[in-house]
mmCIF file of N, CA, C and O in Angstrom:
data_model
loop_
_atom_site.group_PDB
_atom_site.id
_atom_site.type_symbol
_atom_site.label_atom_id
_atom_site.label_comp_id
_atom_site.label_asym_id
_atom_site.label_seq_id
_atom_site.Cartn_x
_atom_site.Cartn_y
_atom_site.Cartn_z
ATOM 1 N N MET Z 156 8.760 13.689 -10.384
ATOM 2 C CA MET Z 156 9.835 12.975 -9.716
ATOM 3 C C MET Z 156 9.490 11.495 -9.669
ATOM 4 O O MET Z 156 8.424 11.089 -9.232
ATOM 5 N N ALA Z 157 10.397 10.660 -10.093
ATOM 6 C CA ALA Z 157 10.189 9.212 -10.106
ATOM 7 C C ALA Z 157 10.481 8.612 -8.731
ATOM 8 O O ALA Z 157 11.304 9.118 -7.980
ATOM 9 N N PHE Z 158 9.782 7.547 -8.465
ATOM 10 C CA PHE Z 158 9.926 6.843 -7.189
ATOM 11 C C PHE Z 158 10.120 5.370 -7.517
ATOM 12 O O PHE Z 158 9.289 4.776 -8.196
ATOM 13 N N CYS Z 159 11.219 4.773 -7.073
ATOM 14 C CA CYS Z 159 11.536 3.402 -7.443
ATOM 15 C C CYS Z 159 12.066 2.628 -6.235
ATOM 16 O O CYS Z 159 12.994 3.075 -5.569
ATOM 17 N N ILE Z 160 11.449 1.496 -5.974
ATOM 18 C CA ILE Z 160 11.868 0.620 -4.876
ATOM 19 C C ILE Z 160 12.018 -0.789 -5.434
ATOM 20 O O ILE Z 160 11.217 -1.224 -6.260
ATOM 21 N N GLN Z 161 13.017 -1.499 -4.976
ATOM 22 C CA GLN Z 161 13.180 -2.905 -5.334
ATOM 23 C C GLN Z 161 13.229 -3.725 -4.056
ATOM 24 O O GLN Z 161 13.649 -3.237 -3.009
ATOM 25 N N PHE Z 162 12.787 -4.968 -4.151
ATOM 26 C CA PHE Z 162 12.809 -5.844 -2.980
ATOM 27 C C PHE Z 162 13.005 -7.291 -3.421
ATOM 28 O O PHE Z 162 12.741 -7.645 -4.567
ATOM 29 N N ARG Z 163 13.515 -8.099 -2.495
ATOM 30 C CA ARG Z 163 13.682 -9.534 -2.773
ATOM 31 C C ARG Z 163 13.553 -10.317 -1.473
ATOM 32 O O ARG Z 163 13.967 -9.868 -0.397
ATOM 33 N N LEU Z 164 12.992 -11.483 -1.600
ATOM 34 C CA LEU Z 164 12.766 -12.370 -0.461
ATOM 35 C C LEU Z 164 14.084 -12.981 -0.015
ATOM 36 O O LEU Z 164 14.827 -13.533 -0.822
ATOM 37 N N LEU Z 165 14.375 -12.876 1.276
ATOM 38 C CA LEU Z 165 15.577 -13.491 1.840
ATOM 39 C C LEU Z 165 15.273 -14.870 2.398
ATOM 40 O O LEU Z 165 15.993 -15.830 2.138
ATOM 41 N N SER Z 166 14.201 -14.960 3.211
ATOM 42 C CA SER Z 166 13.880 -16.236 3.835
ATOM 43 C C SER Z 166 12.439 -16.269 4.308
ATOM 44 O O SER Z 166 11.812 -15.232 4.483
ATOM 45 N N ILE Z 167 11.951 -17.489 4.488
ATOM 46 C CA ILE Z 167 10.633 -17.713 5.068
ATOM 47 C C ILE Z 167 10.817 -18.678 6.227
ATOM 48 O O ILE Z 167 11.472 -19.707 6.088
ATOM 49 N N LYS Z 168 10.245 -18.309 7.362
ATOM 50 C CA LYS Z 168 10.305 -19.157 8.548
ATOM 51 C C LYS Z 168 8.877 -19.283 9.058
ATOM 52 O O LYS Z 168 8.309 -18.320 9.567
ATOM 53 N N GLY Z 169 8.269 -20.450 8.855
ATOM 54 C CA GLY Z 169 6.870 -20.620 9.185
ATOM 55 C C GLY Z 169 6.036 -19.782 8.248
ATOM 56 O O GLY Z 169 6.092 -19.945 7.035
ATOM 57 N N THR Z 170 5.289 -18.821 8.796
ATOM 58 C CA THR Z 170 4.485 -17.927 7.967
ATOM 59 C C THR Z 170 5.116 -16.538 7.840
ATOM 60 O O THR Z 170 4.559 -15.678 7.190
ATOM 61 N N GLN Z 171 6.275 -16.357 8.427
ATOM 62 C CA GLN Z 171 6.952 -15.061 8.435
ATOM 63 C C GLN Z 171 7.993 -14.994 7.315
ATOM 64 O O GLN Z 171 8.743 -15.943 7.097
ATOM 65 N N ALA Z 172 8.021 -13.858 6.618
ATOM 66 C CA ALA Z 172 8.993 -13.646 5.542
ATOM 67 C C ALA Z 172 9.904 -12.473 5.876
ATOM 68 O O ALA Z 172 9.473 -11.499 6.502
ATOM 69 N N ILE Z 173 11.146 -12.575 5.444
ATOM 70 C CA ILE Z 173 12.116 -11.500 5.609
ATOM 71 C C ILE Z 173 12.576 -11.077 4.219
ATOM 72 O O ILE Z 173 12.919 -11.916 3.384
ATOM 73 N N TYR Z 174 12.545 -9.769 3.992
ATOM 74 C CA TYR Z 174 12.900 -9.184 2.700
ATOM 75 C C TYR Z 174 14.018 -8.167 2.834
ATOM 76 O O TYR Z 174 14.117 -7.473 3.838
ATOM 77 N N ASN Z 175 14.843 -8.069 1.776
ATOM 78 C CA ASN Z 175 15.740 -6.936 1.564
ATOM 79 C C ASN Z 175 14.989 -5.933 0.708
ATOM 80 O O ASN Z 175 14.175 -6.330 -0.125
ATOM 81 N N TYR Z 176 15.297 -4.649 0.880
ATOM 82 C CA TYR Z 176 14.703 -3.626 0.019
ATOM 83 C C TYR Z 176 15.647 -2.445 -0.114
ATOM 84 O O TYR Z 176 16.561 -2.269 0.693
ATOM 85 N N SER Z 177 15.426 -1.646 -1.163
ATOM 86 C CA SER Z 177 16.224 -0.443 -1.375
ATOM 87 C C SER Z 177 15.633 0.379 -2.503
ATOM 88 O O SER Z 177 14.714 -0.049 -3.186
ATOM 89 N N ASP Z 178 16.213 1.563 -2.717
ATOM 90 C CA ASP Z 178 15.953 2.307 -3.942
ATOM 91 C C ASP Z 178 16.513 1.469 -5.072
ATOM 92 O O ASP Z 178 17.400 0.638 -4.855
ATOM 93 N N CYS Z 179 16.074 1.721 -6.276
ATOM 94 C CA CYS Z 179 16.583 0.961 -7.412
ATOM 95 C C CYS Z 179 18.062 1.229 -7.669
ATOM 96 O O CYS Z 179 18.722 0.447 -8.339
ATOM 97 N N SER Z 180 18.591 2.280 -7.121
ATOM 98 C CA SER Z 180 20.003 2.609 -7.320
ATOM 99 C C SER Z 180 20.901 2.090 -6.199
ATOM 100 O O SER Z 180 22.104 2.284 -6.228
ATOM 101 N N GLU Z 181 20.330 1.415 -5.196
ATOM 102 C CA GLU Z 181 21.107 0.967 -4.040
ATOM 103 C C GLU Z 181 21.298 -0.545 -4.036
ATOM 104 O O GLU Z 181 20.865 -1.227 -4.946
ATOM 105 N N ASN Z 182 21.889 -1.058 -2.988
ATOM 106 C CA ASN Z 182 22.267 -2.467 -2.929
ATOM 107 C C ASN Z 182 21.514 -3.275 -1.883
ATOM 108 O O ASN Z 182 22.111 -3.999 -1.106
ATOM 109 N N PHE Z 183 20.215 -3.175 -1.829
ATOM 110 C CA PHE Z 183 19.395 -3.991 -0.935
ATOM 111 C C PHE Z 183 19.876 -3.976 0.513
ATOM 112 O O PHE Z 183 19.948 -4.996 1.165
ATOM 113 N N GLU Z 184 20.218 -2.804 1.050
ATOM 114 C CA GLU Z 184 20.720 -2.771 2.425
ATOM 115 C C GLU Z 184 19.622 -2.755 3.476
ATOM 116 O O GLU Z 184 19.878 -3.049 4.632
ATOM 117 N N GLY Z 185 18.397 -2.418 3.117
ATOM 118 C CA GLY Z 185 17.302 -2.416 4.082
ATOM 119 C C GLY Z 185 16.731 -3.816 4.281
ATOM 120 O O GLY Z 185 16.792 -4.664 3.389
ATOM 121 N N ILE Z 186 16.179 -4.073 5.474
ATOM 122 C CA ILE Z 186 15.583 -5.383 5.787
ATOM 123 C C ILE Z 186 14.280 -5.156 6.547
ATOM 124 O O ILE Z 186 14.228 -4.337 7.459
ATOM 125 N N PHE Z 187 13.231 -5.887 6.151
ATOM 126 C CA PHE Z 187 11.986 -5.865 6.903
ATOM 127 C C PHE Z 187 11.381 -7.263 6.936
ATOM 128 O O PHE Z 187 11.738 -8.135 6.146
ATOM 129 N N GLU Z 188 10.484 -7.469 7.903
ATOM 130 C CA GLU Z 188 9.812 -8.760 8.019
ATOM 131 C C GLU Z 188 8.312 -8.550 8.083
ATOM 132 O O GLU Z 188 7.828 -7.503 8.496
ATOM 133 N N LEU Z 189 7.575 -9.543 7.629
ATOM 134 C CA LEU Z 189 6.122 -9.527 7.686
ATOM 135 C C LEU Z 189 5.590 -10.931 7.914
ATOM 136 O O LEU Z 189 6.273 -11.899 7.666
ATOM 137 N N ASP Z 190 4.353 -10.979 8.377
ATOM 138 C CA ASP Z 190 3.649 -12.238 8.522
ATOM 139 C C ASP Z 190 2.243 -12.049 7.958
ATOM 140 O O ASP Z 190 1.313 -11.700 8.676
ATOM 141 N N LEU Z 191 2.115 -12.252 6.661
ATOM 142 C CA LEU Z 191 0.850 -11.975 5.988
ATOM 143 C C LEU Z 191 -0.224 -12.989 6.327
ATOM 144 O O LEU Z 191 -1.406 -12.657 6.316
ATOM 145 N N GLU Z 192 0.144 -14.206 6.655
ATOM 146 C CA GLU Z 192 -0.859 -15.206 7.041
ATOM 147 C C GLU Z 192 -1.588 -14.750 8.296
ATOM 148 O O GLU Z 192 -2.811 -14.847 8.380
ATOM 149 N N LYS Z 193 -0.851 -14.229 9.262
ATOM 150 C CA LYS Z 193 -1.477 -13.729 10.488
ATOM 151 C C LYS Z 193 -2.349 -12.514 10.214
ATOM 152 O O LYS Z 193 -3.392 -12.339 10.829
ATOM 153 N N LEU Z 194 -1.945 -11.664 9.277
ATOM 154 C CA LEU Z 194 -2.736 -10.487 8.930
ATOM 155 C C LEU Z 194 -4.028 -10.899 8.225
ATOM 156 O O LEU Z 194 -5.112 -10.444 8.581
ATOM 157 N N ILE Z 195 -3.928 -11.778 7.259
ATOM 158 C CA ILE Z 195 -5.099 -12.204 6.492
ATOM 159 C C ILE Z 195 -6.065 -13.022 7.344
ATOM 160 O O ILE Z 195 -7.281 -12.888 7.229
ATOM 161 N N SER Z 196 -5.530 -13.846 8.243
ATOM 162 C CA SER Z 196 -6.388 -14.677 9.094
ATOM 163 C C SER Z 196 -7.080 -13.874 10.196
ATOM 164 O O SER Z 196 -8.010 -14.363 10.822
ATOM 165 N N GLY Z 197 -6.605 -12.648 10.443
ATOM 166 C CA GLY Z 197 -7.187 -11.821 11.492
ATOM 167 C C GLY Z 197 -6.461 -11.917 12.816
ATOM 168 O O GLY Z 197 -6.805 -11.227 13.771
ATOM 169 N N GLU Z 198 -5.439 -12.786 12.895
ATOM 170 C CA GLU Z 198 -4.641 -12.874 14.124
ATOM 171 C C GLU Z 198 -3.975 -11.525 14.418
ATOM 172 O O GLU Z 198 -3.835 -11.127 15.563
ATOM 173 N N ILE Z 199 -3.566 -10.840 13.351
ATOM 174 C CA ILE Z 199 -3.128 -9.450 13.459
ATOM 175 C C ILE Z 199 -4.290 -8.629 12.917
ATOM 176 O O ILE Z 199 -4.708 -8.812 11.773
ATOM 177 N N SER Z 200 -4.827 -7.738 13.711
ATOM 178 C CA SER Z 200 -5.981 -6.929 13.327
ATOM 179 C C SER Z 200 -5.642 -6.025 12.145
ATOM 180 O O SER Z 200 -4.524 -5.513 12.040
ATOM 181 N N SER Z 201 -6.612 -5.811 11.272
ATOM 182 C CA SER Z 201 -6.395 -4.957 10.103
ATOM 183 C C SER Z 201 -6.189 -3.493 10.491
ATOM 184 O O SER Z 201 -5.700 -2.710 9.684
ATOM 185 N N ASP Z 202 -6.532 -3.103 11.704
ATOM 186 C CA ASP Z 202 -6.290 -1.723 12.136
ATOM 187 C C ASP Z 202 -4.998 -1.572 12.949
ATOM 188 O O ASP Z 202 -4.749 -0.536 13.551
ATOM 189 N N THR Z 203 -4.164 -2.604 12.932
ATOM 190 C CA THR Z 203 -2.861 -2.554 13.596
ATOM 191 C C THR Z 203 -1.963 -1.541 12.882
ATOM 192 O O THR Z 203 -1.984 -1.442 11.659
ATOM 193 N N ASP Z 204 -1.180 -0.800 13.636
ATOM 194 C CA ASP Z 204 -0.239 0.167 13.076
ATOM 195 C C ASP Z 204 0.661 -0.529 12.051
ATOM 196 O O ASP Z 204 1.174 -1.616 12.304
ATOM 197 N N ILE Z 205 0.869 0.111 10.906
ATOM 198 C CA ILE Z 205 1.669 -0.464 9.818
ATOM 199 C C ILE Z 205 3.080 -0.813 10.280
ATOM 200 O O ILE Z 205 3.679 -1.768 9.793
ATOM 201 N N LYS Z 206 3.608 -0.093 11.258
ATOM 202 C CA LYS Z 206 4.950 -0.393 11.762
ATOM 203 C C LYS Z 206 4.999 -1.732 12.481
ATOM 204 O O LYS Z 206 6.061 -2.319 12.628
ATOM 205 N N GLN Z 207 3.847 -2.237 12.914
ATOM 206 C CA GLN Z 207 3.801 -3.547 13.561
ATOM 207 C C GLN Z 207 3.575 -4.649 12.530
ATOM 208 O O GLN Z 207 3.880 -5.800 12.777
ATOM 209 N N VAL Z 208 3.017 -4.279 11.379
ATOM 210 C CA VAL Z 208 2.783 -5.239 10.304
ATOM 211 C C VAL Z 208 4.045 -5.384 9.459
ATOM 212 O O VAL Z 208 4.474 -6.490 9.161
ATOM 213 N N VAL Z 209 4.631 -4.255 9.077
ATOM 214 C CA VAL Z 209 5.880 -4.218 8.308
ATOM 215 C C VAL Z 209 6.973 -3.822 9.299
ATOM 216 O O VAL Z 209 7.200 -2.648 9.557
ATOM 217 N N LYS Z 210 7.618 -4.806 9.864
ATOM 218 C CA LYS Z 210 8.621 -4.556 10.906
ATOM 219 C C LYS Z 210 9.987 -4.339 10.259
ATOM 220 O O LYS Z 210 10.630 -5.277 9.813
ATOM 221 N N VAL Z 211 10.411 -3.079 10.227
ATOM 222 C CA VAL Z 211 11.700 -2.745 9.635
ATOM 223 C C VAL Z 211 12.796 -3.120 10.617
ATOM 224 O O VAL Z 211 12.810 -2.668 11.760
ATOM 225 N N ILE Z 212 13.696 -3.956 10.159
ATOM 226 C CA ILE Z 212 14.838 -4.383 10.969
ATOM 227 C C ILE Z 212 16.018 -3.454 10.723
ATOM 228 O O ILE Z 212 16.738 -3.082 11.639
ATOM 229 N N LYS Z 213 16.200 -3.082 9.449
ATOM 230 C CA LYS Z 213 17.284 -2.165 9.078
ATOM 231 C C LYS Z 213 16.773 -1.269 7.958
ATOM 232 O O LYS Z 213 16.332 -1.758 6.924
ATOM 233 N N LEU Z 214 16.805 0.037 8.171
ATOM 234 C CA LEU Z 214 16.384 0.989 7.147
ATOM 235 C C LEU Z 214 17.397 1.033 6.013
ATOM 236 O O LEU Z 214 18.602 0.894 6.252
ATOM 237 N N CYS Z 215 16.921 1.244 4.795
ATOM 238 C CA CYS Z 215 17.876 1.501 3.718
ATOM 239 C C CYS Z 215 18.358 2.939 3.870
ATOM 240 O O CYS Z 215 17.672 3.781 4.438
ATOM 241 N N LYS Z 216 19.551 3.226 3.405
ATOM 242 C CA LYS Z 216 20.202 4.516 3.642
ATOM 243 C C LYS Z 216 19.329 5.697 3.265
ATOM 244 O O LYS Z 216 19.261 6.676 3.989
ATOM 245 N N SER Z 217 18.664 5.624 2.152
ATOM 246 C CA SER Z 217 17.890 6.768 1.678
ATOM 247 C C SER Z 217 16.522 6.873 2.343
ATOM 248 O O SER Z 217 15.773 7.793 2.064
ATOM 249 N N ASP Z 218 16.185 5.941 3.227
ATOM 250 C CA ASP Z 218 14.867 5.962 3.860
ATOM 251 C C ASP Z 218 14.859 6.842 5.106
ATOM 252 O O ASP Z 218 13.815 7.081 5.684
ATOM 253 N N GLY Z 219 16.004 7.291 5.546
ATOM 254 C CA GLY Z 219 16.063 8.161 6.716
ATOM 255 C C GLY Z 219 15.484 7.494 7.949
ATOM 256 O O GLY Z 219 15.829 6.380 8.277
ATOM 257 N N SER Z 220 14.568 8.174 8.611
ATOM 258 C CA SER Z 220 14.018 7.624 9.843
ATOM 259 C C SER Z 220 12.598 7.085 9.658
ATOM 260 O O SER Z 220 11.911 6.820 10.629
ATOM 261 N N SER Z 221 12.144 6.960 8.409
ATOM 262 C CA SER Z 221 10.808 6.415 8.181
ATOM 263 C C SER Z 221 10.908 5.060 7.504
ATOM 264 O O SER Z 221 11.969 4.641 7.074
ATOM 265 N N GLN Z 222 9.800 4.400 7.400
ATOM 266 C CA GLN Z 222 9.796 3.097 6.745
ATOM 267 C C GLN Z 222 8.942 3.132 5.485
ATOM 268 O O GLN Z 222 8.406 2.132 5.050
ATOM 269 N N HIS Z 223 8.892 4.304 4.874
ATOM 270 C CA HIS Z 223 8.043 4.524 3.707
ATOM 271 C C HIS Z 223 8.315 3.520 2.576
ATOM 272 O O HIS Z 223 7.386 2.971 1.993
ATOM 273 N N LYS Z 224 9.560 3.267 2.256
ATOM 274 C CA LYS Z 224 9.890 2.355 1.164
ATOM 275 C C LYS Z 224 9.477 0.915 1.483
ATOM 276 O O LYS Z 224 8.973 0.195 0.626
ATOM 277 N N ALA Z 225 9.676 0.478 2.713
ATOM 278 C CA ALA Z 225 9.250 -0.866 3.108
ATOM 279 C C ALA Z 225 7.733 -0.996 2.992
ATOM 280 O O ALA Z 225 7.219 -2.030 2.557
ATOM 281 N N ASN Z 226 6.999 0.056 3.344
ATOM 282 C CA ASN Z 226 5.539 0.039 3.230
ATOM 283 C C ASN Z 226 5.103 -0.082 1.774
ATOM 284 O O ASN Z 226 4.128 -0.776 1.470
ATOM 285 N N ARG Z 227 5.797 0.583 0.860
ATOM 286 C CA ARG Z 227 5.477 0.488 -0.562
ATOM 287 C C ARG Z 227 5.736 -0.929 -1.072
ATOM 288 O O ARG Z 227 4.940 -1.466 -1.841
ATOM 289 N N ALA Z 228 6.843 -1.530 -0.668
ATOM 290 C CA ALA Z 228 7.121 -2.914 -1.056
ATOM 291 C C ALA Z 228 6.036 -3.836 -0.498
ATOM 292 O O ALA Z 228 5.550 -4.737 -1.194
ATOM 293 N N PHE Z 229 5.628 -3.590 0.743
ATOM 294 C CA PHE Z 229 4.576 -4.381 1.376
ATOM 295 C C PHE Z 229 3.313 -4.392 0.533
ATOM 296 O O PHE Z 229 2.678 -5.437 0.368
ATOM 297 N N SER Z 230 2.929 -3.253 -0.029
ATOM 298 C CA SER Z 230 1.686 -3.194 -0.805
ATOM 299 C C SER Z 230 1.724 -4.150 -1.992
ATOM 300 O O SER Z 230 0.731 -4.821 -2.281
ATOM 301 N N LYS Z 231 2.852 -4.251 -2.672
ATOM 302 C CA LYS Z 231 2.991 -5.187 -3.797
ATOM 303 C C LYS Z 231 2.994 -6.635 -3.315
ATOM 304 O O LYS Z 231 2.365 -7.504 -3.913
ATOM 305 N N ILE Z 232 3.711 -6.895 -2.234
ATOM 306 C CA ILE Z 232 3.815 -8.256 -1.694
ATOM 307 C C ILE Z 232 2.456 -8.726 -1.190
ATOM 308 O O ILE Z 232 2.043 -9.859 -1.451
ATOM 309 N N TYR Z 233 1.740 -7.849 -0.498
ATOM 310 C CA TYR Z 233 0.425 -8.186 0.052
ATOM 311 C C TYR Z 233 -0.559 -8.541 -1.059
ATOM 312 O O TYR Z 233 -1.278 -9.539 -0.978
ATOM 313 N N LYS Z 234 -0.597 -7.752 -2.107
ATOM 314 C CA LYS Z 234 -1.503 -8.019 -3.235
ATOM 315 C C LYS Z 234 -1.211 -9.392 -3.842
ATOM 316 O O LYS Z 234 -2.119 -10.174 -4.098
ATOM 317 N N HIS Z 235 0.052 -9.692 -4.052
ATOM 318 C CA HIS Z 235 0.451 -10.988 -4.604
ATOM 319 C C HIS Z 235 0.056 -12.130 -3.658
ATOM 320 O O HIS Z 235 -0.467 -13.155 -4.089
ATOM 321 N N TYR Z 236 0.286 -11.927 -2.375
ATOM 322 C CA TYR Z 236 -0.025 -12.966 -1.380
ATOM 323 C C TYR Z 236 -1.525 -13.254 -1.338
ATOM 324 O O TYR Z 236 -1.936 -14.417 -1.262
ATOM 325 N N LYS Z 237 -2.339 -12.204 -1.404
ATOM 326 C CA LYS Z 237 -3.793 -12.406 -1.398
ATOM 327 C C LYS Z 237 -4.257 -13.188 -2.625
ATOM 328 O O LYS Z 237 -5.174 -13.997 -2.539
ATOM 329 N N GLU Z 238 -3.611 -12.975 -3.761
ATOM 330 C CA GLU Z 238 -3.991 -13.654 -5.001
ATOM 331 C C GLU Z 238 -3.480 -15.090 -5.072
ATOM 332 O O GLU Z 238 -4.156 -15.963 -5.619
ATOM 333 N N THR Z 239 -2.286 -15.352 -4.535
ATOM 334 C CA THR Z 239 -1.635 -16.652 -4.742
ATOM 335 C C THR Z 239 -1.414 -17.472 -3.471
ATOM 336 O O THR Z 239 -1.168 -18.667 -3.552
ATOM 337 N N GLY Z 240 -1.425 -16.808 -2.310
ATOM 338 C CA GLY Z 240 -1.112 -17.500 -1.060
ATOM 339 C C GLY Z 240 0.372 -17.729 -0.866
ATOM 340 O O GLY Z 240 0.785 -18.472 0.025
ATOM 341 N N THR Z 241 1.196 -17.074 -1.692
ATOM 342 C CA THR Z 241 2.652 -17.210 -1.575
ATOM 343 C C THR Z 241 3.303 -15.832 -1.533
ATOM 344 O O THR Z 241 2.768 -14.863 -2.069
ATOM 345 N N TYR Z 242 4.469 -15.783 -0.906
ATOM 346 C CA TYR Z 242 5.229 -14.540 -0.867
ATOM 347 C C TYR Z 242 5.885 -14.295 -2.223
ATOM 348 O O TYR Z 242 6.346 -15.227 -2.878
ATOM 349 N N LEU Z 243 5.920 -13.061 -2.633
ATOM 350 C CA LEU Z 243 6.549 -12.650 -3.880
ATOM 351 C C LEU Z 243 8.064 -12.747 -3.722
ATOM 352 O O LEU Z 243 8.620 -12.224 -2.755
ATOM 353 N N ALA Z 244 8.734 -13.426 -4.651
ATOM 354 C CA ALA Z 244 10.183 -13.647 -4.555
ATOM 355 C C ALA Z 244 10.981 -12.365 -4.738
ATOM 356 O O ALA Z 244 11.981 -12.148 -4.050
ATOM 357 N N GLU Z 245 10.547 -11.527 -5.660
ATOM 358 C CA GLU Z 245 11.231 -10.248 -5.882
ATOM 359 C C GLU Z 245 10.311 -9.352 -6.686
ATOM 360 O O GLU Z 245 9.345 -9.808 -7.293
ATOM 361 N N GLY Z 246 10.634 -8.089 -6.674
ATOM 362 C CA GLY Z 246 9.824 -7.159 -7.437
ATOM 363 C C GLY Z 246 10.218 -5.735 -7.170
ATOM 364 O O GLY Z 246 11.265 -5.459 -6.610
ATOM 365 N N GLY Z 247 9.332 -4.848 -7.577
ATOM 366 C CA GLY Z 247 9.603 -3.447 -7.415
ATOM 367 C C GLY Z 247 8.332 -2.636 -7.398
ATOM 368 O O GLY Z 247 7.254 -3.134 -7.714
ATOM 369 N N TYR Z 248 8.481 -1.407 -7.016
ATOM 370 C CA TYR Z 248 7.380 -0.447 -6.990
ATOM 371 C C TYR Z 248 7.889 0.781 -7.718
ATOM 372 O O TYR Z 248 8.932 1.319 -7.374
ATOM 373 N N TYR Z 249 7.165 1.190 -8.731
ATOM 374 C CA TYR Z 249 7.585 2.321 -9.546
ATOM 375 C C TYR Z 249 6.446 3.312 -9.668
ATOM 376 O O TYR Z 249 5.322 2.922 -9.977
ATOM 377 N N ALA Z 250 6.714 4.561 -9.402
ATOM 378 C CA ALA Z 250 5.691 5.596 -9.551
ATOM 379 C C ALA Z 250 6.311 6.882 -10.058
ATOM 380 O O ALA Z 250 7.474 7.112 -9.931
#
């Protein structure tokens, strides 16, 4: 079974970013926010619950009551941020 998520950056305010996300077949209806600078600097502890790191504002329709897809997008965004110091403008997760 294939797993596909797409995401795109909506805005950056200070060190906080807001993203749209969805399945590859949907229309970016989900929204989440993150602050990777605070996570990397240690202001947010690395053992903080993922729901506090990846704050889902609006679930995408197919995500039900979990934030699994937002967490998958976070993994790609986090890797890029650690390498470049910038938020990823758009991308996807495919498995």
